[in-house]
Amino acid sequence: MILFTDLVVECNLHNLVEYHSKILKEGKLDDTLIYYINKTPLDDFDINKNYKSDYVRKFLNKFIESDNIDNEPYRKVLSETGWHYKKGFNKKGLSIDKMKILIDTNCIRMSLENLNFLRSDEHYKNSVINDFIIHNIEEYIELFDDSSSFRNELAELLKGEEIGEAKIKLLEKSKGTYSISGNYLTNTEKQYILENNFDINDIGYMVSHYDDLAEIKDDILSILVNNENELQKHIDSTSYNLMKDIAEDNFSVQTKALAFSKIANKLNKNELKNVLAVLSPIINEALSQKDADIVIEDNQLTEAILNYLVDQGTIENYISVEDHLKMQFKQPESKRSEAPDNKTP
């Protein structure tokens, strides 16, 4: 019997395999063998790469299942033997540490069969499948078929920064929709998504984070102008900068009126003046000149603006004259006192 407990026998692949095949009858690694492996200094751990046989294959299959082996000898044996599963990996219940070593040492190769096994195991799916994909990203791109499993995985990959330029390569193979919110995406990647994989649920994010997305605002405005109903659901989050761009762009009168009514009270005097100059130059002119004779087009937007001006006390009121509107300005106190007294003496 080989004297493992006293570390008399040299730790090498030959002796490990001998003990496994002759003493353990090719079964599960016992505590004695695991103790021997863990106690041997790594520098003394001789792995003979040329020692290839069916016995070695059976030993390594059981070695991989042994979660009690320390991580460093576990990694050394797998790295130096080059043992791997091109397909057919089916080891359940391994610790996350051991699975990450199997991935790092290329023991589990990227194949649809291996990928599907990891997908089917909730323990692995929730912990190491991203590591597996990232480590084998080029092979994964080749496998990508735009099915629901691949789309879900891509959505997770977009949240990180590990795969870099591979994001565009994967997006080019997908017709799915993906979010630009909360992701480590470059502006180029965000633009690609907005142009090719836009998720309508991102409208709220784009409205509330418009100022942070200034470098891709043209793409965002293009989407918003084509999805005004969704924009209107999130109009409360409109910023001053978005209000200005809505005023200048090809949005409907209804959207402009709604946006103005939601943001007007948040604007300072200069911001309000700038917005009005774009939204309704004619109202802006009438205000600046205090000219009550200026005729204003009657629509939802001008009424929203004039109602705001009345509420703020900027004008007295406004009246409808032949399907148009005119402002009524407050009279100075001096003129009011000069007005004739119509009371009966």
Coordinates of C-alpha atoms in Angstrom, one line a residue:
M1 CA 0.0 0.0 0.0
I2 CA 1.3 3.4 -0.9
L3 CA 2.1 5.5 2.2
F4 CA 0.2 8.7 1.6
T5 CA -0.6 9.6 5.2
D6 CA 3.1 10.1 6.0
L7 CA 3.9 11.8 2.7
V8 CA 6.5 9.1 2.0
V9 CA 5.5 8.7 -1.6
E10 CA 6.3 11.5 -4.1
C11 CA 3.2 13.4 -5.1
N12 CA 2.9 13.0 -8.9
L13 CA 0.2 12.2 -11.3
H14 CA 1.4 8.6 -11.6
N15 CA 1.1 7.8 -7.9
L16 CA -2.2 9.7 -7.6
V17 CA -3.6 7.6 -10.5
E18 CA -2.2 4.4 -9.1
Y19 CA -3.8 4.9 -5.7
H20 CA -7.1 5.9 -7.3
S21 CA -7.2 2.9 -9.6
K22 CA -5.8 0.2 -7.3
I23 CA -6.9 1.2 -3.8
L24 CA -10.0 3.2 -4.5
K25 CA -11.1 1.1 -7.5
E26 CA -11.6 4.2 -9.6
G27 CA -14.3 5.5 -7.2
K28 CA -14.6 8.8 -5.3
L29 CA -11.4 10.3 -3.9
D30 CA -11.1 9.5 -0.2
D31 CA -9.9 11.7 2.7
T32 CA -6.4 10.1 2.6
L33 CA -5.8 11.0 -1.0
I34 CA -7.3 14.5 -0.6
Y35 CA -5.1 15.1 2.5
Y36 CA -2.0 14.0 0.6
I37 CA -2.8 16.3 -2.3
N38 CA -3.5 19.3 0.0
K39 CA -0.4 18.8 2.1
T40 CA 2.1 18.5 -0.7
P41 CA 4.0 21.8 -1.5
L42 CA 3.0 23.0 -4.9
D43 CA 6.6 23.1 -6.1
D44 CA 6.9 19.4 -5.3
F45 CA 3.7 18.6 -7.2
D46 CA 5.1 16.9 -10.3
I47 CA 2.6 16.5 -13.1
N48 CA 3.8 14.3 -15.9
K49 CA 2.0 15.7 -19.0
N50 CA 2.9 12.6 -21.0
Y51 CA 1.1 10.3 -18.6
K52 CA -2.0 9.7 -20.6
S53 CA -4.3 6.7 -20.2
D54 CA -7.9 5.7 -19.4
Y55 CA -6.9 5.6 -15.8
V56 CA -5.9 9.2 -15.9
R57 CA -9.2 10.2 -17.4
K58 CA -11.1 8.3 -14.7
F59 CA -9.0 9.9 -12.0
L60 CA -9.4 13.4 -13.3
N61 CA -13.2 12.9 -13.6
K62 CA -13.3 12.1 -9.9
F63 CA -10.6 14.7 -9.0
I64 CA -12.9 17.5 -10.5
E65 CA -15.8 16.4 -8.3
S66 CA -13.7 16.7 -5.1
D67 CA -14.7 20.0 -3.5
N68 CA -12.4 19.4 -0.5
I69 CA -9.2 19.7 -2.5
D70 CA -7.6 23.1 -1.8
N71 CA -7.9 25.6 -4.7
E72 CA -4.2 25.8 -5.5
P73 CA -3.5 22.1 -6.1
Y74 CA -6.9 21.9 -7.8
R75 CA -5.8 24.6 -10.2
K76 CA -2.3 23.2 -10.7
V77 CA -3.4 19.7 -11.7
L78 CA -6.1 21.0 -14.1
S79 CA -3.7 23.5 -15.7
E80 CA -0.8 21.2 -16.2
T81 CA -2.7 18.2 -17.4
G82 CA -4.7 20.3 -19.9
W83 CA -7.7 18.2 -19.0
H84 CA -10.9 19.6 -20.5
Y85 CA -14.5 18.9 -21.5
K86 CA -15.1 20.0 -25.0
K87 CA -18.7 18.9 -24.4
G88 CA -20.6 16.8 -21.9
F89 CA -19.6 18.6 -18.7
N90 CA -22.2 17.6 -16.2
K91 CA -20.7 18.0 -12.7
K92 CA -23.4 19.3 -10.3
G93 CA -23.0 20.8 -6.9
L94 CA -19.4 22.1 -7.2
S95 CA -18.5 25.2 -5.2
I96 CA -18.3 28.6 -7.0
D97 CA -14.5 28.6 -6.4
K98 CA -14.0 25.3 -8.0
M99 CA -16.2 26.2 -11.0
K100 CA -14.3 29.4 -11.5
I101 CA -11.0 27.4 -11.6
L102 CA -12.5 25.0 -14.1
I103 CA -13.4 28.0 -16.3
D104 CA -10.1 29.8 -15.8
T105 CA -8.1 26.7 -16.7
N106 CA -10.2 26.1 -19.8
C107 CA -11.3 22.8 -18.4
I108 CA -14.9 23.6 -19.5
R109 CA -14.8 24.6 -23.2
M110 CA -17.4 26.7 -24.7
S111 CA -19.9 24.6 -26.6
L112 CA -23.7 24.7 -26.8
E113 CA -24.0 21.5 -24.8
N114 CA -21.8 22.8 -22.0
L115 CA -23.6 26.2 -22.1
N116 CA -27.0 24.6 -21.9
F117 CA -25.9 22.5 -18.9
L118 CA -24.9 25.6 -17.0
R119 CA -28.1 27.3 -18.0
S120 CA -30.1 24.3 -16.7
D121 CA -28.5 24.4 -13.2
E122 CA -29.8 27.3 -11.1
H123 CA -26.8 27.2 -8.9
Y124 CA -24.4 27.7 -11.8
K125 CA -26.8 29.9 -13.8
N126 CA -27.0 32.5 -11.1
S127 CA -23.3 32.5 -10.2
V128 CA -20.8 31.5 -12.9
I129 CA -22.4 31.5 -16.3
N130 CA -21.4 35.1 -16.9
D131 CA -17.8 34.2 -16.0
F132 CA -18.0 31.3 -18.4
I133 CA -19.2 33.5 -21.3
I134 CA -16.8 36.3 -20.6
H135 CA -13.8 33.9 -20.5
N136 CA -14.9 32.4 -23.9
I137 CA -16.4 35.5 -25.5
E138 CA -15.2 34.9 -29.0
E139 CA -16.5 31.3 -29.1
Y140 CA -19.8 32.5 -27.5
I141 CA -20.2 35.1 -30.3
E142 CA -20.0 32.3 -32.8
L143 CA -22.7 30.3 -31.0
F144 CA -25.0 33.3 -30.5
D145 CA -28.3 32.5 -32.3
D146 CA -30.6 35.3 -30.8
S147 CA -32.8 32.8 -29.0
S148 CA -34.3 34.0 -25.7
S149 CA -31.5 32.4 -23.6
F150 CA -28.9 34.3 -25.6
R151 CA -30.9 37.5 -25.4
N152 CA -31.2 37.3 -21.6
E153 CA -27.5 36.6 -21.3
L154 CA -26.6 39.6 -23.6
A155 CA -28.8 41.9 -21.4
E156 CA -26.7 40.9 -18.4
L157 CA -23.4 41.3 -20.3
L158 CA -24.4 44.8 -21.3
K159 CA -24.5 45.7 -17.6
G160 CA -20.8 45.2 -17.2
E161 CA -17.7 46.4 -18.9
E162 CA -15.7 43.1 -19.2
I163 CA -16.4 42.2 -22.8
G164 CA -15.7 45.6 -24.3
E165 CA -16.0 45.8 -28.1
A166 CA -17.7 42.4 -28.2
K167 CA -20.9 44.1 -27.1
I168 CA -21.4 45.5 -30.6
K169 CA -20.5 42.2 -32.2
L170 CA -23.3 40.5 -30.2
L171 CA -25.8 43.3 -30.7
E172 CA -25.2 43.0 -34.5
K173 CA -26.4 39.4 -34.2
S174 CA -29.5 40.2 -32.2
K175 CA -32.9 41.7 -33.0
G176 CA -33.8 41.9 -29.3
T177 CA -34.4 45.1 -27.4
Y178 CA -32.0 46.3 -24.8
S179 CA -31.8 49.0 -22.2
I180 CA -29.2 51.8 -22.1
S181 CA -30.0 52.5 -18.4
G182 CA -27.5 51.6 -15.7
N183 CA -25.1 49.9 -18.1
Y184 CA -21.4 50.3 -18.8
L185 CA -22.0 51.4 -22.3
T186 CA -20.0 53.8 -24.5
N187 CA -21.8 56.4 -26.4
T188 CA -21.2 54.4 -29.6
E189 CA -22.8 51.4 -28.0
K190 CA -25.8 53.5 -26.7
Q191 CA -26.3 55.0 -30.2
Y192 CA -26.2 51.5 -31.8
I193 CA -28.9 50.3 -29.3
L194 CA -31.1 53.3 -29.9
E195 CA -30.9 52.9 -33.6
N196 CA -31.2 49.1 -33.8
N197 CA -32.3 47.6 -30.4
F198 CA -34.3 50.3 -28.8
D199 CA -36.4 49.3 -25.7
I200 CA -39.5 51.6 -25.4
N201 CA -39.4 51.1 -21.6
D202 CA -36.3 53.3 -21.7
I203 CA -38.3 56.4 -22.5
G204 CA -38.7 57.3 -18.8
Y205 CA -35.0 56.9 -18.3
M206 CA -34.1 59.1 -21.3
V207 CA -36.4 61.9 -20.1
S208 CA -35.3 61.9 -16.5
H209 CA -31.6 61.6 -17.5
Y210 CA -31.7 63.8 -20.6
D211 CA -29.0 66.2 -19.3
D212 CA -26.6 63.3 -18.5
L213 CA -27.1 61.9 -22.1
A214 CA -26.3 65.2 -23.9
E215 CA -23.8 63.6 -26.2
I216 CA -26.4 61.4 -27.8
K217 CA -29.3 63.8 -27.5
D218 CA -30.0 63.8 -31.2
D219 CA -30.7 60.1 -31.2
I220 CA -32.9 60.5 -28.1
L221 CA -34.9 63.4 -29.6
S222 CA -35.4 61.3 -32.7
I223 CA -36.9 58.5 -30.6
L224 CA -39.0 60.9 -28.4
V225 CA -40.6 62.7 -31.4
N226 CA -41.7 59.3 -32.7
N227 CA -43.0 58.1 -29.4
E228 CA -44.8 61.2 -28.1
N229 CA -47.5 59.2 -26.2
E230 CA -44.8 57.5 -24.1
L231 CA -43.0 60.8 -23.7
Q232 CA -46.1 62.4 -22.3
K233 CA -46.4 59.7 -19.6
H234 CA -43.0 60.8 -18.3
I235 CA -43.3 64.5 -19.0
D236 CA -43.1 65.4 -15.2
S237 CA -39.4 64.6 -15.4
T238 CA -38.7 67.2 -18.2
S239 CA -35.6 69.3 -17.6
Y240 CA -35.0 72.8 -18.8
N241 CA -32.6 71.5 -21.5
L242 CA -35.2 69.0 -22.7
M243 CA -37.9 71.7 -22.6
K244 CA -35.8 73.9 -24.9
D245 CA -35.2 71.1 -27.3
I246 CA -38.9 70.1 -27.3
A247 CA -39.7 73.7 -28.1
E248 CA -37.3 73.8 -31.0
D249 CA -38.0 70.3 -32.5
N250 CA -40.9 68.8 -34.4
F251 CA -43.0 67.9 -31.4
S252 CA -46.8 68.3 -31.4
V253 CA -48.5 71.4 -29.9
Q254 CA -50.0 69.0 -27.3
T255 CA -46.6 67.8 -26.2
K256 CA -45.1 71.2 -26.1
A257 CA -48.1 72.5 -24.0
L258 CA -47.9 69.6 -21.6
A259 CA -44.2 69.9 -21.1
F260 CA -44.4 73.7 -20.6
S261 CA -47.2 73.3 -18.0
K262 CA -45.2 70.8 -16.0
I263 CA -41.9 72.7 -16.0
A264 CA -42.8 76.4 -16.1
N265 CA -42.9 76.8 -12.3
K266 CA -39.4 75.3 -12.0
L267 CA -37.8 77.8 -14.4
N268 CA -36.0 81.0 -13.4
K269 CA -36.8 84.3 -15.3
N270 CA -34.0 83.9 -17.8
E271 CA -34.9 80.2 -18.5
L272 CA -38.6 81.1 -18.9
K273 CA -37.7 83.9 -21.3
N274 CA -35.5 81.6 -23.4
V275 CA -38.2 78.9 -23.5
L276 CA -41.0 81.4 -24.5
A277 CA -38.7 82.9 -27.2
V278 CA -38.8 79.5 -28.9
L279 CA -42.2 78.2 -28.0
S280 CA -44.1 81.4 -28.9
P281 CA -42.1 84.3 -30.3
I282 CA -45.4 86.3 -30.7
I283 CA -46.2 86.0 -27.0
N284 CA -42.7 86.9 -26.1
E285 CA -42.9 90.0 -28.3
A286 CA -46.3 91.0 -26.8
L287 CA -44.9 90.6 -23.3
S288 CA -41.7 92.6 -24.0
Q289 CA -43.7 95.4 -25.6
K290 CA -46.8 95.1 -23.3
D291 CA -48.8 95.4 -26.5
A292 CA -52.4 94.2 -26.0
D293 CA -53.2 94.6 -29.7
I294 CA -50.9 91.8 -30.8
V295 CA -53.0 88.9 -32.1
I296 CA -52.0 85.4 -30.9
E297 CA -52.9 82.1 -32.5
D298 CA -55.4 80.2 -30.3
N299 CA -54.2 76.7 -29.6
Q300 CA -53.5 74.4 -26.7
L301 CA -49.9 75.6 -26.4
T302 CA -50.7 79.4 -26.4
E303 CA -53.5 78.8 -23.9
A304 CA -51.2 76.9 -21.6
I305 CA -48.6 79.7 -21.7
L306 CA -51.2 82.5 -21.2
N307 CA -52.9 80.6 -18.3
Y308 CA -49.4 80.3 -16.7
L309 CA -48.8 84.0 -17.2
V310 CA -52.2 84.8 -15.6
D311 CA -51.5 82.5 -12.6
Q312 CA -48.1 84.2 -12.1
G313 CA -49.7 87.7 -12.2
T314 CA -47.6 88.6 -15.3
I315 CA -50.8 89.6 -17.2
E316 CA -54.3 90.4 -16.0
N317 CA -56.1 88.0 -18.4
Y318 CA -56.5 87.2 -22.0
I319 CA -59.5 87.3 -24.3
S320 CA -60.7 85.5 -27.4
V321 CA -61.2 87.7 -30.5
E322 CA -62.3 86.1 -33.7
D323 CA -60.6 82.7 -33.0
H324 CA -57.5 84.5 -31.8
L325 CA -56.2 85.6 -28.4
K326 CA -55.2 88.9 -27.0
M327 CA -53.5 89.7 -23.7
Q328 CA -54.9 92.0 -21.1
F329 CA -52.2 93.7 -19.2
K330 CA -52.5 95.1 -15.7
Q331 CA -53.0 98.9 -15.6
P332 CA -50.5 100.8 -13.4
E333 CA -52.0 102.2 -10.2
S334 CA -51.7 105.8 -11.5
K335 CA -53.9 105.1 -14.5
R336 CA -56.4 103.2 -12.4
S337 CA -56.8 106.3 -10.1
E338 CA -57.4 108.5 -13.2
A339 CA -60.2 106.3 -14.4
P340 CA -63.6 108.1 -14.3
D341 CA -65.8 107.4 -11.4
N342 CA -69.1 106.1 -12.8
K343 CA -70.9 106.1 -9.5
T344 CA -74.2 108.2 -9.2
P345 CA -73.5 111.4 -7.1

